[in-house]
Every structure is written in structure tokens, then in C-alpha cells.
């Protein structure tokens, strides 16, 4: 726009210069006398009137074009202003008014014009914890107020053009002061930890912080925010209210993680993660009554990545819904050819208990594959439920209303097992493998195991024992009254369910002997 504006100025200057030059030339050449003589000579043609008319017309044309130029310049100004607003909106967060991640990247890469910025600085990556709880329990407006207050507190520590809101509960603060970053990070944490009083409610928010310095910790400035975030993830694992400084070992971790993220995305896109099936055996009859689908990711090199690694990563990357839908679709199609009434147990992760559309998604898959709802059983862990109990309650209720059965997985490894049993309508509890393996050697564990079995039975729930690796364990669990067993002794997870219908019972009985 500035280009157009200067072009109009140039046009006006050229016009005036040309006008003055012609006028000067006319004076020099005595044009007036020459014209007068010419008009007198050809008076019959009324040339003088014509000349005056042309002059007046020209003068009016000049006034008109000047007015047009002024209008155009105003239009240029309006457009420049609108474009500046759009640019600002693209680079700033509307809730806090702070610069966003795009601006952070531009800032770290260097000023516009392509010159690299080599100025030393420290990046502090901050992740607020408990914001979701504030949103859910106290309302979105209080959640927004927490973010705005945090933004203004951080802006008091550093100029606001160096405080970046990356969205949600994430901030990055850049500081040109590279001395004592540990002291500075303490100041940031203290500022965030002060209670926030809004609408009469006092909210205390926790955070985790990671920091990295350029050039001492990392030699490329654009990678500084990534390094600080990597340190923040490490802090978050031990959090809340933990601070971690970036180390070179973390750099290797970051690279590994980035590689893993890329391959996981590719694997999910290529539907390369498949369900394997592990039998669930009726301990009284020895019949296989169902199978648990366990996700298996075989990399192109032929090795398997364990689900305990890629499921949490898929959750973090927001890919869990896609991954689960494709696994469930495949599992339901496979299970449709199993002997009648054989159940399919399917694991649901913590993040999915926040997805209020989960029930609808599952019903859609059942509808698409024709797999009967009563043969599906979803396994949820108690630690997943307590992460966001309100949302989990909503999702579980909607699943139960749809006729889907729910099993409480890894029972005994969480903190609130008994209260979970009272709150939710579980059909099954799956006793964690750690109880099974230790019960043989510890009388106390054995007593607890007995207690769990009788409690579950009294509540009308089916009891499943996981991780049975030995015949002695299986006999003991059968004597204790466990209904169903699962473990390597009874069958390992496999890609296919082999054998004709009816062979299920024989297979399991054969194992028992
Ligand atoms: P889980 O649901 O408790 O699954 C049982 C795990 O124990 C499986 O590990 C299974 O292979 C293993 N296992 C079974 N019997 C034995 C045994 O006798 N001895 C021993 N040592 N292990 C046994 P896996 O497949 O590595 O899965 C680990 C966890 O990953 C699962 O624990 C589940 O929480 C999660 N997971 C697996 N597949 C999925 C999935 O499709 N979606 C979700 N959300 N989570 C999944
Ligand atoms: Ca399970
Ligand atoms: Ca389990």
C-alpha cells in the first residue's frame, strides 16, 4: 500500500513539474503574443473562445483528478489499516492480546528481512495444570479469566511482546536476561501460583515449567522454544509445580520423540496398527467366552512398538479417536465371524472418556459392521476415570444407556477402587496382573485377592483375573471363585482366531491339562 501511495505522490509531482515546465517554456518563448497573433489572423474560426474553453476544461479536469487522487489515497489508508488488523489477528491471540506461536517462530528466526537474529536469550515454557477442571467445574468464563490473569502477570515480568500465548494452557516467555534462569523461573512460578480471585472464587492454579538458553543450551535459535517445551514435558511428568532445565540428553529424547511422532502419524494414516486378540476363558468350563483386542504396531523393520508407548502419544497428538475408530471397525468385522455369543473386549483410553461423542461413534461402527451391541465390552481403567470424573461419568452413562457393557480394568492399581465400584454400573472387574503373580508368595496379597473376589461377586459383577502365567495360578483363582481368566498360560494375543467354531472349548481345556 505504501508503494501505491508513493506512486500517487510521484504522479502529482510529475504533473506539477510538467505544468511548471510548460508554463516556463511558454513565458520564455513569448507564447502568449504568438497565440494572440494567431487568433487574430484566424478570427473567423473563434479560436480564442475555443482556447479559453480548453483551458477551463483542463483546470476543472485537474481539480477533479486531484479530488480523485485524495479519495484514492484515503482508500489506500483504509486498506492498509485493515491489512494491519488482519496481520495482527494472525499473529496474536484474541483472548489475551499476546503474540502467538507464529509470532514466536518469526521472532526466534530473526527480524523480517531474512537476517538471522543471534541475540542470546532464555525461553521459559509454561504449562498450566488444572485449567480444564476450572472450565468444567466453574465455567469457561472463569477459565478465560485465569488465562488472562496469568498473561498479565507474565507481562509484568517481561515486556508483553516477549510473552507468547500458544493457546489453551500454554505460554512461552522469552527473556534477554540470560543470567540466573533458575531464579527467573522461580519468579515466574511464584507469579502464576498466587491465588486468582474472580467473581468471589479464589482459584489456585499450578504449573510446570521448562527452560532452555540460547546459545549455551542449544545452538540454533529457532529451535529454542522446542527445547524449552521438551524440558517442560519432562517437568510435567513429575509435576505439578516442577521446573526442569533443558539438558543435551533431552535433545536426543526430543529427536526420538519427533521421529516417533512422524512414524505414528504415518502408521495411523496407513492403517498399519492392527488388533490382536487374546482369549478370555471361563475358568469353570474351560471355554473361550471372548477375546480382548490389543493394539499391535509392527514397524517396517519388523519390530513391535508396545501400546504403552504409542497409545499415550496418540492421545497427546489428538489421534486417539482416529486410531481407536479404525481398530474398533477392524475388530468388529473380525469378531462378526467368531462363534455366536463370543464377546469382544476393547480398551478405551483416558482421553476418550472426555469425548462426549464416544457413544455415538461406537454405535455408528456397530451399525456399520452389524456387530451386536451386547457382544461388545469396553474396558476402562480407574485411573482414566478419576482424571476427569464428571466427564467420565457422562460418557460411561451414555455408553451404558446404549446397552454397551463396561469392565473396570487393572482393578487394584488405582487409588479409589471401592468408590469407583459404588459409583459406576460395571459389569466386570479385571483384577490386575500384579495381584495374581504376588498372591502365590504373599499371604496378605492372597487375602486381598479373596476379598476382591467376594466383594465383586456380592455386587453381581463378573470377576476376571489377568496375567495368568502358570497352571498353579489358574487353579488357585478357580478355587477362589474367579469367573474368567486371561493370560499367557491360557493364550497369547494373536492376529487371527484359528480353528473352526467349537474348537474354542477344546483349545482352552487342552491348556488346562
Ligand atoms: P491391558 O488392557 O491391561 O492389557 C493386558 C496387557 O497384558 C497386554 O499388554 C497383554 O499383552 C498383557 N498380558 C496378557 N497376559 C499376560 C501374561 O500372562 N503375562 C504378562 N506379563 N502380560 C500379559 P499390551 O498388549 O502390551 O497392552 C498394554 C496396555 O496397553 C493394555 O493393558 C491397555 O491398557 C493398552 N492397550 C492395548 N491396546 C489398546 C487399544 O487398542 N486401545 C487402548 N486405549 N489401549 C490399549
Ligand atoms: Ca484391558
Ligand atoms: Ca489390564
Coordinates of C-alpha atoms and ligand atoms in Angstrom, one line a residue:
X1 CA 0.0 0.0 0.0
X2 CA 2.9 2.4 0.8
X3 CA 4.1 1.6 -2.7
X4 CA 0.8 2.9 -4.2
X5 CA 0.8 5.9 -2.0
X6 CA 4.3 6.9 -3.1
X7 CA 3.3 6.3 -6.8
X8 CA 0.4 8.8 -6.4
X9 CA 2.8 11.3 -4.8
X10 CA 5.2 10.9 -7.7
X11 CA 2.4 11.3 -10.2
X12 CA 1.4 14.6 -8.6
X13 CA 5.0 15.9 -8.5
X14 CA 5.4 14.9 -12.2
X15 CA 2.2 16.6 -13.1
X16 CA 3.2 19.9 -11.4
X17 CA 6.7 19.7 -12.8
X18 CA 5.4 19.2 -16.3
X19 CA 2.9 22.1 -15.8
X20 CA 5.5 24.5 -14.5
X21 CA 8.0 23.5 -17.2
X22 CA 5.4 24.1 -20.0
X23 CA 4.4 27.4 -18.3
X24 CA 8.1 28.5 -18.0
X25 CA 8.7 27.5 -21.7
X26 CA 5.6 29.5 -22.8
X27 CA 6.9 32.6 -21.0
X28 CA 10.4 32.1 -22.4
X29 CA 9.1 31.7 -26.0
X30 CA 6.6 34.6 -25.7
X31 CA 3.8 32.1 -26.4
X32 CA 1.1 34.5 -25.4
X33 CA 1.9 37.1 -28.1
X34 CA 2.4 34.3 -30.7
X35 CA -1.0 32.8 -29.8
X36 CA -2.7 36.3 -29.8
X37 CA -1.4 37.0 -33.3
X38 CA -2.5 33.5 -34.4
X39 CA -6.0 34.0 -33.0
X40 CA -6.3 37.5 -34.7
X41 CA -5.2 36.0 -38.0
X42 CA -7.9 33.3 -37.9
X43 CA -10.5 35.3 -36.0
X44 CA -13.3 33.8 -38.2
X45 CA -12.8 30.4 -36.6
X46 CA -13.3 31.6 -33.0
X47 CA -10.1 30.1 -31.9
X48 CA -9.7 32.3 -28.8
X49 CA -13.0 31.1 -27.4
X50 CA -12.0 27.5 -28.1
X51 CA -8.7 28.0 -26.4
X52 CA -10.4 29.5 -23.3
X53 CA -12.9 26.6 -23.2
X54 CA -10.0 24.1 -23.4
X55 CA -8.2 25.9 -20.6
X56 CA -11.2 26.0 -18.3
X57 CA -11.9 22.3 -19.1
X58 CA -8.3 21.4 -18.3
X59 CA -8.4 23.3 -15.0
X60 CA -11.7 21.6 -14.0
X61 CA -10.1 18.2 -15.0
X62 CA -7.1 19.0 -12.8
X63 CA -9.4 19.8 -9.8
X64 CA -11.3 16.6 -10.5
X65 CA -8.2 14.4 -10.7
X66 CA -6.8 16.0 -7.5
X67 CA -10.0 15.1 -5.7
X68 CA -9.8 11.5 -7.1
X69 CA -6.3 11.2 -6.0
X70 CA -7.3 12.3 -2.5
X71 CA -10.1 9.7 -2.4
X72 CA -7.7 7.0 -3.7
X73 CA -5.2 7.9 -1.0
X74 CA -7.9 7.6 1.7
X75 CA -8.9 4.2 0.3
X76 CA -5.3 3.2 0.4
X77 CA -5.1 4.2 4.0
X78 CA -8.3 2.3 4.9
X79 CA -6.9 -0.8 3.2
X80 CA -3.5 -0.6 4.9
X81 CA -5.3 -0.3 8.3
X82 CA -7.5 -3.3 7.6
X83 CA -4.5 -5.4 6.4
X84 CA -2.5 -4.4 9.5
X85 CA -5.5 -5.6 11.6
X86 CA -5.6 -8.9 9.8
X87 CA -1.8 -9.3 10.2
X88 CA -2.1 -8.6 13.9
X89 CA -5.0 -11.0 14.3
X90 CA -3.0 -13.7 12.6
X91 CA 0.0 -13.2 14.9
X92 CA -1.8 -12.5 18.1
X93 CA -4.2 -14.4 20.4
X94 CA -7.6 -12.8 20.8
X95 CA -8.2 -13.8 24.4
X96 CA -5.0 -12.3 25.9
X97 CA -3.9 -10.0 23.1
X98 CA -0.4 -11.6 23.4
X99 CA 1.6 -12.7 20.4
X100 CA 1.0 -16.3 19.4
X101 CA 3.2 -19.3 18.3
X102 CA 3.5 -18.0 14.7
X103 CA 4.9 -14.7 16.0
X104 CA 7.2 -16.6 18.4
X105 CA 8.6 -18.5 15.4
X106 CA 9.1 -15.3 13.5
X107 CA 10.7 -13.7 16.5
X108 CA 13.1 -16.5 17.1
X109 CA 14.0 -16.8 13.4
X110 CA 15.1 -13.2 13.2
X111 CA 13.6 -9.8 12.2
X112 CA 11.8 -9.5 8.9
X113 CA 14.2 -9.1 6.0
X114 CA 15.8 -12.5 6.4
X115 CA 18.6 -11.5 8.7
X116 CA 19.3 -14.2 11.4
X117 CA 19.0 -13.0 15.0
X118 CA 21.9 -14.1 17.1
X119 CA 20.8 -12.3 20.3
X120 CA 21.3 -14.5 23.4
X121 CA 18.0 -15.3 25.3
X122 CA 16.2 -17.8 27.5
X123 CA 12.9 -19.4 26.7
X124 CA 10.6 -20.4 29.5
X125 CA 7.8 -22.8 28.5
X126 CA 4.9 -22.9 30.9
X127 CA 2.0 -25.3 31.1
X128 CA -0.8 -24.6 33.5
X129 CA -2.4 -27.5 35.2
X130 CA -6.0 -27.9 36.3
X131 CA -7.4 -25.4 33.8
X132 CA -9.7 -28.0 32.3
X133 CA -11.1 -28.6 35.8
X134 CA -11.7 -24.9 36.3
X135 CA -13.5 -24.8 32.9
X136 CA -15.6 -27.8 33.8
X137 CA -16.4 -27.0 37.4
X138 CA -16.5 -23.2 37.5
X139 CA -17.3 -22.4 33.9
X140 CA -15.5 -21.3 30.7
X141 CA -15.5 -17.6 31.7
X142 CA -13.6 -18.3 34.9
X143 CA -11.1 -20.4 32.8
X144 CA -10.7 -17.5 30.5
X145 CA -10.1 -15.2 33.4
X146 CA -7.4 -17.5 34.7
X147 CA -5.6 -17.3 31.3
X148 CA -6.0 -13.5 31.1
X149 CA -4.7 -13.0 34.7
X150 CA -1.7 -15.3 34.0
X151 CA -1.0 -13.4 30.8
X152 CA -1.0 -10.1 32.6
X153 CA 1.2 -11.4 35.5
X154 CA 3.7 -12.7 33.0
X155 CA 3.7 -9.4 31.1
X156 CA 4.7 -7.7 34.3
X157 CA 7.8 -9.8 34.5
X158 CA 8.8 -9.3 30.8
X159 CA 7.7 -6.9 28.1
X160 CA 4.4 -8.1 26.7
X161 CA 5.9 -8.6 23.2
X162 CA 8.1 -11.3 24.7
X163 CA 5.3 -13.2 26.4
X164 CA 3.6 -15.6 23.9
X165 CA 0.3 -17.4 24.4
X166 CA 0.4 -20.6 22.4
X167 CA -3.2 -21.4 23.0
X168 CA -5.1 -23.2 25.9
X169 CA -2.9 -23.5 28.9
X170 CA 0.5 -23.0 27.2
X171 CA 2.7 -19.9 27.4
X172 CA 6.3 -19.1 26.4
X173 CA 8.2 -16.2 27.9
X174 CA 11.4 -15.0 26.3
X175 CA 14.0 -13.1 28.3
X176 CA 17.1 -11.3 27.1
X177 CA 18.5 -11.6 30.6
X178 CA 20.4 -14.9 30.5
X179 CA 21.8 -14.7 34.0
X180 CA 20.3 -17.0 36.7
X181 CA 17.5 -18.6 34.7
X182 CA 16.7 -20.8 37.7
X183 CA 16.0 -17.7 39.8
X184 CA 13.9 -16.2 37.0
X185 CA 11.9 -19.4 36.6
X186 CA 11.1 -19.4 40.3
X187 CA 9.8 -15.8 39.9
X188 CA 7.5 -16.9 37.1
X189 CA 6.2 -19.9 39.1
X190 CA 5.6 -17.7 42.1
X191 CA 3.6 -15.2 40.0
X192 CA 1.5 -17.9 38.5
X193 CA 0.9 -19.6 41.9
X194 CA -0.7 -16.5 43.5
X195 CA -4.4 -17.1 44.1
X196 CA -6.7 -15.6 41.4
X197 CA -9.8 -14.1 42.8
X198 CA -12.7 -13.9 40.3
X199 CA -16.4 -13.5 40.9
X200 CA -15.8 -14.3 44.6
X201 CA -14.0 -17.5 43.9
X202 CA -10.3 -17.9 44.8
X203 CA -8.6 -20.2 42.3
X204 CA -5.1 -21.5 42.8
X205 CA -3.5 -22.7 39.6
X206 CA -0.5 -25.0 39.4
X207 CA 2.0 -25.1 36.5
X208 CA 5.1 -26.9 35.2
X209 CA 7.9 -25.0 33.6
X210 CA 10.9 -26.0 31.4
X211 CA 13.5 -23.6 30.2
X212 CA 16.4 -23.5 27.7
X213 CA 19.0 -20.8 26.9
X214 CA 20.5 -19.8 23.5
X215 CA 23.3 -20.2 22.8
X216 CA 24.5 -22.1 25.9
X217 CA 22.0 -25.0 25.8
X218 CA 21.1 -25.0 22.1
X219 CA 23.0 -23.6 19.2
X220 CA 20.1 -22.8 16.8
X221 CA 17.8 -20.0 18.0
X222 CA 14.7 -21.1 16.1
X223 CA 14.8 -24.4 18.0
X224 CA 14.9 -22.7 21.4
X225 CA 11.1 -22.9 22.0
X226 CA 11.1 -26.6 21.1
X227 CA 13.9 -27.2 23.6
X228 CA 12.1 -25.3 26.4
X229 CA 8.9 -27.3 25.7
X230 CA 10.9 -30.5 25.8
X231 CA 12.2 -29.6 29.3
X232 CA 8.6 -28.7 30.2
X233 CA 7.4 -32.2 29.2
X234 CA 10.0 -33.7 31.5
X235 CA 8.8 -31.4 34.3
X236 CA 5.2 -32.3 33.6
X237 CA 5.9 -36.0 34.1
X238 CA 6.9 -35.3 37.7
X239 CA 4.5 -32.3 38.2
X240 CA 2.6 -30.4 39.2
X241 CA 4.8 -27.3 40.2
X242 CA 8.0 -28.8 38.8
X243 CA 10.7 -26.9 36.9
X244 CA 13.3 -28.5 34.6
X245 CA 16.3 -27.1 32.8
X246 CA 17.0 -28.4 29.3
X247 CA 19.9 -30.8 29.0
X248 CA 21.6 -32.4 26.0
X249 CA 20.1 -35.8 26.9
X250 CA 16.7 -34.2 26.4
X251 CA 17.7 -33.2 22.9
X252 CA 18.2 -36.8 22.0
X253 CA 14.8 -37.5 23.5
X254 CA 13.2 -34.7 21.5
X255 CA 14.6 -36.1 18.3
X256 CA 13.5 -39.6 19.2
X257 CA 10.0 -38.3 20.0
X258 CA 9.8 -36.3 16.8
X259 CA 10.8 -39.4 14.8
X260 CA 8.2 -41.5 16.7
X261 CA 5.5 -38.9 16.2
X262 CA 6.1 -38.9 12.4
X263 CA 6.1 -42.7 12.2
X264 CA 3.0 -42.9 14.3
X265 CA 1.1 -40.5 12.1
X266 CA 2.2 -42.4 9.0
X267 CA 1.2 -45.7 10.6
X268 CA -2.2 -44.4 11.6
X269 CA -2.7 -43.0 8.1
X270 CA -1.7 -46.3 6.5
X271 CA -4.0 -48.3 9.0
X272 CA -0.8 -50.2 9.9
X273 CA -1.8 -50.6 13.6
X274 CA -4.0 -53.7 14.0
X275 CA -5.9 -55.5 16.7
X276 CA -4.5 -58.8 18.0
X277 CA -6.8 -61.0 20.1
X278 CA -6.2 -62.6 23.5
X279 CA -8.7 -65.2 24.7
X280 CA -10.8 -64.8 27.8
X281 CA -11.5 -68.2 29.3
X282 CA -14.4 -69.4 31.5
X283 CA -12.5 -70.9 34.4
X284 CA -15.3 -73.3 35.3
X285 CA -15.9 -74.8 31.9
X286 CA -12.6 -74.0 30.1
X287 CA -14.5 -72.5 27.2
X288 CA -13.3 -69.4 25.4
X289 CA -16.0 -66.8 26.0
X290 CA -14.5 -63.9 24.3
X291 CA -11.3 -62.1 23.2
X292 CA -9.7 -58.8 24.2
X293 CA -8.5 -56.7 21.3
X294 CA -4.9 -55.4 21.9
X295 CA -3.4 -52.9 19.5
X296 CA -0.2 -54.0 17.7
X297 CA 2.0 -51.7 15.7
X298 CA 4.6 -53.6 13.6
X299 CA 7.2 -51.2 12.2
X300 CA 8.6 -51.7 8.7
X301 CA 11.8 -53.1 10.4
X302 CA 9.6 -55.9 11.8
X303 CA 9.8 -54.9 15.5
X304 CA 6.7 -54.2 17.6
X305 CA 6.2 -50.9 19.4
X306 CA 4.4 -51.5 22.7
X307 CA 0.9 -50.0 23.1
X308 CA 2.0 -48.4 26.4
X309 CA 4.3 -46.2 24.3
X310 CA 2.1 -45.3 21.3
X311 CA -1.3 -45.0 22.9
X312 CA -0.3 -42.1 25.2
X313 CA 1.4 -40.5 22.2
X314 CA -1.7 -40.9 20.0
X315 CA -3.6 -39.2 22.9
X316 CA -1.2 -36.3 23.0
X317 CA -1.2 -35.8 19.3
X318 CA -5.0 -35.9 19.2
X319 CA -5.0 -39.0 17.0
X320 CA -6.6 -41.4 19.5
X321 CA -10.1 -41.1 18.1
X322 CA -9.0 -41.9 14.6
X323 CA -6.8 -44.8 15.8
X324 CA -9.5 -46.3 18.0
X325 CA -12.2 -46.0 15.4
X326 CA -10.1 -47.8 12.8
X327 CA -9.1 -50.5 15.4
X328 CA -12.7 -51.0 16.6
X329 CA -14.0 -51.1 13.0
X330 CA -11.5 -53.9 12.2
X331 CA -12.1 -55.8 15.4
X332 CA -15.9 -55.7 14.9
X333 CA -15.5 -57.0 11.4
X334 CA -13.2 -59.8 12.6
X335 CA -15.5 -60.6 15.6
X336 CA -18.5 -60.9 13.3
X337 CA -17.1 -64.2 12.1
X338 CA -16.4 -65.7 15.6
X339 CA -18.7 -68.3 17.1
X340 CA -22.0 -66.8 18.2
X341 CA -22.0 -65.1 21.6
X342 CA -18.2 -64.8 21.8
X343 CA -17.6 -61.3 23.2
X344 CA -15.2 -58.6 22.0
X345 CA -13.4 -56.7 24.8
X346 CA -12.0 -53.4 23.7
X347 CA -9.8 -50.9 25.6
X348 CA -10.8 -47.3 26.0
X349 CA -8.1 -44.8 26.9
X350 CA -8.3 -41.9 29.4
X351 CA -8.6 -39.2 26.7
X352 CA -11.6 -40.9 25.2
X353 CA -13.5 -40.5 28.4
X354 CA -13.5 -36.8 27.7
X355 CA -15.1 -37.3 24.3
X356 CA -18.8 -36.8 24.8
X357 CA -19.5 -38.2 21.3
X358 CA -17.8 -41.5 22.1
X359 CA -21.1 -43.4 22.5
X360 CA -22.3 -42.2 19.1
X361 CA -19.0 -43.0 17.4
X362 CA -19.1 -46.6 18.8
X363 CA -22.8 -47.1 17.8
X364 CA -22.0 -45.9 14.3
X365 CA -19.3 -48.6 14.0
X366 CA -21.6 -51.3 15.4
X367 CA -24.2 -50.2 12.9
X368 CA -21.8 -50.2 10.0
X369 CA -20.4 -53.7 10.8
X370 CA -23.6 -55.3 12.1
X371 CA -21.8 -56.4 15.3
X372 CA -24.4 -56.8 18.1
X373 CA -24.1 -54.3 20.9
X374 CA -24.5 -56.9 23.7
X375 CA -21.3 -58.7 22.5
X376 CA -19.1 -55.6 22.9
X377 CA -17.5 -54.8 26.2
X378 CA -15.4 -51.7 26.8
X379 CA -12.5 -51.8 29.3
X380 CA -11.7 -48.6 31.2
X381 CA -9.1 -48.2 33.9
X382 CA -9.9 -46.5 37.2
X383 CA -7.0 -44.0 36.8
X384 CA -8.6 -42.9 33.5
X385 CA -12.0 -42.4 35.2
X386 CA -10.6 -40.2 38.0
X387 CA -8.7 -38.0 35.6
X388 CA -11.9 -36.2 34.9
X389 CA -14.7 -37.9 36.8
X390 CA -17.5 -35.7 35.7
X391 CA -16.8 -36.2 32.0
X392 CA -16.1 -39.9 32.5
X393 CA -19.5 -40.2 34.3
X394 CA -21.3 -38.6 31.4
X395 CA -19.6 -40.8 28.8
X396 CA -20.0 -44.0 30.8
X397 CA -23.7 -43.3 31.4
X398 CA -24.3 -42.7 27.7
X399 CA -22.5 -46.0 26.8
X400 CA -24.5 -48.0 29.4
X401 CA -27.7 -46.5 28.1
X402 CA -26.8 -47.7 24.7
X403 CA -26.5 -51.3 26.0
X404 CA -22.7 -51.5 26.0
X405 CA -21.1 -53.4 28.9
X406 CA -18.3 -51.8 30.8
X407 CA -15.4 -53.6 32.6
X408 CA -13.1 -52.0 35.2
X409 CA -9.6 -52.8 34.0
X410 CA -6.4 -53.0 36.1
X411 CA -8.5 -53.2 39.3
X412 CA -6.5 -52.6 42.4
X413 CA -3.8 -50.4 40.8
X414 CA -5.6 -47.1 41.3
X415 CA -6.4 -45.2 44.4
X416 CA -10.1 -45.3 44.7
X417 CA -11.2 -48.7 43.7
X418 CA -14.0 -49.1 46.2
X419 CA -15.6 -45.7 45.5
X420 CA -15.4 -46.5 41.7
X421 CA -17.3 -49.7 42.3
X422 CA -20.1 -47.9 44.1
X423 CA -20.4 -45.1 41.5
X424 CA -20.5 -46.9 38.2
X425 CA -22.5 -49.7 36.8
X426 CA -19.6 -52.0 35.9
X427 CA -20.4 -55.5 34.6
X428 CA -17.0 -56.8 35.2
X429 CA -13.9 -56.2 37.2
X430 CA -10.5 -57.3 35.9
X431 CA -8.0 -57.9 38.7
X432 CA -4.6 -56.6 37.8
X433 CA -1.8 -59.0 37.0
X434 CA 0.3 -57.7 39.9
X435 CA -2.2 -59.3 42.4
X436 CA -2.2 -62.6 40.6
X437 CA 1.6 -63.0 40.4
X438 CA 2.2 -61.9 44.0
X439 CA -0.7 -63.8 45.7
X440 CA 1.3 -67.1 45.5
X441 CA 4.1 -65.8 47.6
X442 CA 2.3 -63.3 49.9
X443 CA -0.4 -64.3 52.2
X444 CA -1.6 -60.7 52.6
X445 CA -2.0 -60.3 48.8
X446 CA -3.8 -63.6 48.8
X447 CA -6.3 -62.3 51.4
X448 CA -6.8 -59.1 49.4
X449 CA -7.4 -61.2 46.3
X450 CA -10.0 -63.2 48.2
X451 CA -11.6 -60.0 49.4
X452 CA -11.9 -58.6 45.9
X453 CA -13.4 -61.8 44.5
X454 CA -16.1 -62.0 47.2
X455 CA -16.8 -58.2 47.0
X456 CA -17.2 -58.3 43.3
X457 CA -19.4 -61.4 43.4
X458 CA -21.7 -59.8 46.0
X459 CA -22.1 -56.7 43.8
X460 CA -23.1 -59.0 41.0
X461 CA -20.0 -58.4 38.9
X462 CA -18.2 -60.9 36.8
X463 CA -14.6 -61.3 38.1
X464 CA -11.8 -61.6 35.5
X465 CA -8.2 -62.5 36.6
X466 CA -5.5 -61.0 34.2
X467 CA -2.0 -62.2 33.6
X468 CA -2.3 -65.9 34.5
X469 CA 1.1 -67.4 33.5
X470 CA 1.1 -70.7 35.4
X471 CA -1.3 -73.6 35.9
X472 CA -1.0 -73.2 39.7
X473 CA -2.2 -69.6 39.4
X474 CA -5.1 -70.7 37.3
X475 CA -6.2 -73.5 39.8
X476 CA -5.9 -71.1 42.7
X477 CA -8.0 -68.4 41.0
X478 CA -10.6 -71.0 40.0
X479 CA -10.8 -72.2 43.7
X480 CA -11.2 -68.6 44.8
X481 CA -14.3 -68.2 42.6
X482 CA -12.9 -66.1 39.7
X483 CA -15.2 -66.4 36.7
X484 CA -12.9 -65.7 33.8
X485 CA -9.1 -66.0 33.3
X486 CA -6.8 -64.3 30.9
X487 CA -3.0 -64.7 30.5
X488 CA -0.2 -66.3 28.6
X489 CA -1.0 -69.7 30.1
X490 CA -4.4 -69.6 28.5
X491 CA -3.4 -68.0 25.3
X492 CA -1.2 -65.2 24.0
X493 CA -2.6 -62.3 21.9
X494 CA -2.6 -63.4 18.2
X495 CA -3.5 -61.8 14.9
X496 CA -6.1 -64.4 14.0
X497 CA -8.6 -66.6 15.8
X498 CA -7.7 -70.0 14.4
X499 CA -9.8 -73.2 14.3
X500 CA -13.3 -73.9 13.3
X501 CA -16.2 -72.8 15.6
X502 CA -16.5 -75.2 18.5
X503 CA -12.7 -75.7 18.8
X504 CA -12.7 -72.9 21.4
X505 CA -13.6 -75.0 24.4
X506 CA -11.2 -77.8 23.4
X507 CA -8.4 -75.4 23.0
X508 CA -8.8 -74.0 26.4
X509 CA -9.4 -77.3 28.1
X510 CA -6.3 -78.6 26.4
X511 CA -4.4 -75.7 28.0
X512 CA -5.8 -76.5 31.4
X513 CA -4.4 -80.0 31.4
Ligands
LIG1 P1 -4.3 -54.2 29.4 O1 -5.6 -53.7 28.9 O2 -4.3 -54.4 30.9 O3 -3.9 -55.4 28.6 C1 -3.3 -56.5 29.1 C2 -1.8 -56.5 28.8 O4 -1.2 -57.5 29.5 C3 -1.5 -56.7 27.3 O5 -0.3 -55.9 27.1 C4 -1.2 -58.1 27.3 O6 -0.4 -58.5 26.2 C5 -0.5 -58.4 28.6 N1 -0.7 -59.7 29.1 C6 -1.7 -60.6 28.9 N2 -1.5 -61.8 29.5 C7 -0.3 -61.7 30.1 C8 0.5 -62.5 30.9 O7 0.2 -63.6 31.2 N3 1.7 -62.0 31.4 C9 2.1 -60.8 31.1 N4 3.3 -60.4 31.5 N5 1.4 -59.9 30.3 C10 0.2 -60.4 29.9 P2 -0.2 -55.0 25.9 O8 -0.8 -55.6 24.7 O9 1.3 -54.6 25.8 O10 -1.0 -53.7 26.3 C11 -0.7 -52.9 27.3 C12 -1.7 -51.9 27.6 O11 -1.9 -51.0 26.5 C13 -3.1 -52.6 27.8 O12 -3.2 -53.1 29.1 C14 -4.0 -51.4 27.5 O13 -4.1 -50.6 28.7 C15 -3.3 -50.7 26.5 N6 -3.8 -51.0 25.2 C16 -3.6 -52.1 24.4 N7 -4.3 -52.0 23.2 C17 -5.1 -50.9 23.3 C18 -6.0 -50.2 22.5 O14 -6.4 -50.7 21.4 N8 -6.6 -49.1 22.9 C19 -6.2 -48.5 24.1 N9 -6.8 -47.4 24.5 N10 -5.3 -49.1 25.0 C20 -4.8 -50.3 24.6
LIG2 CA1 -7.6 -54.3 29.0
LIG3 CA1 -5.5 -54.8 32.5

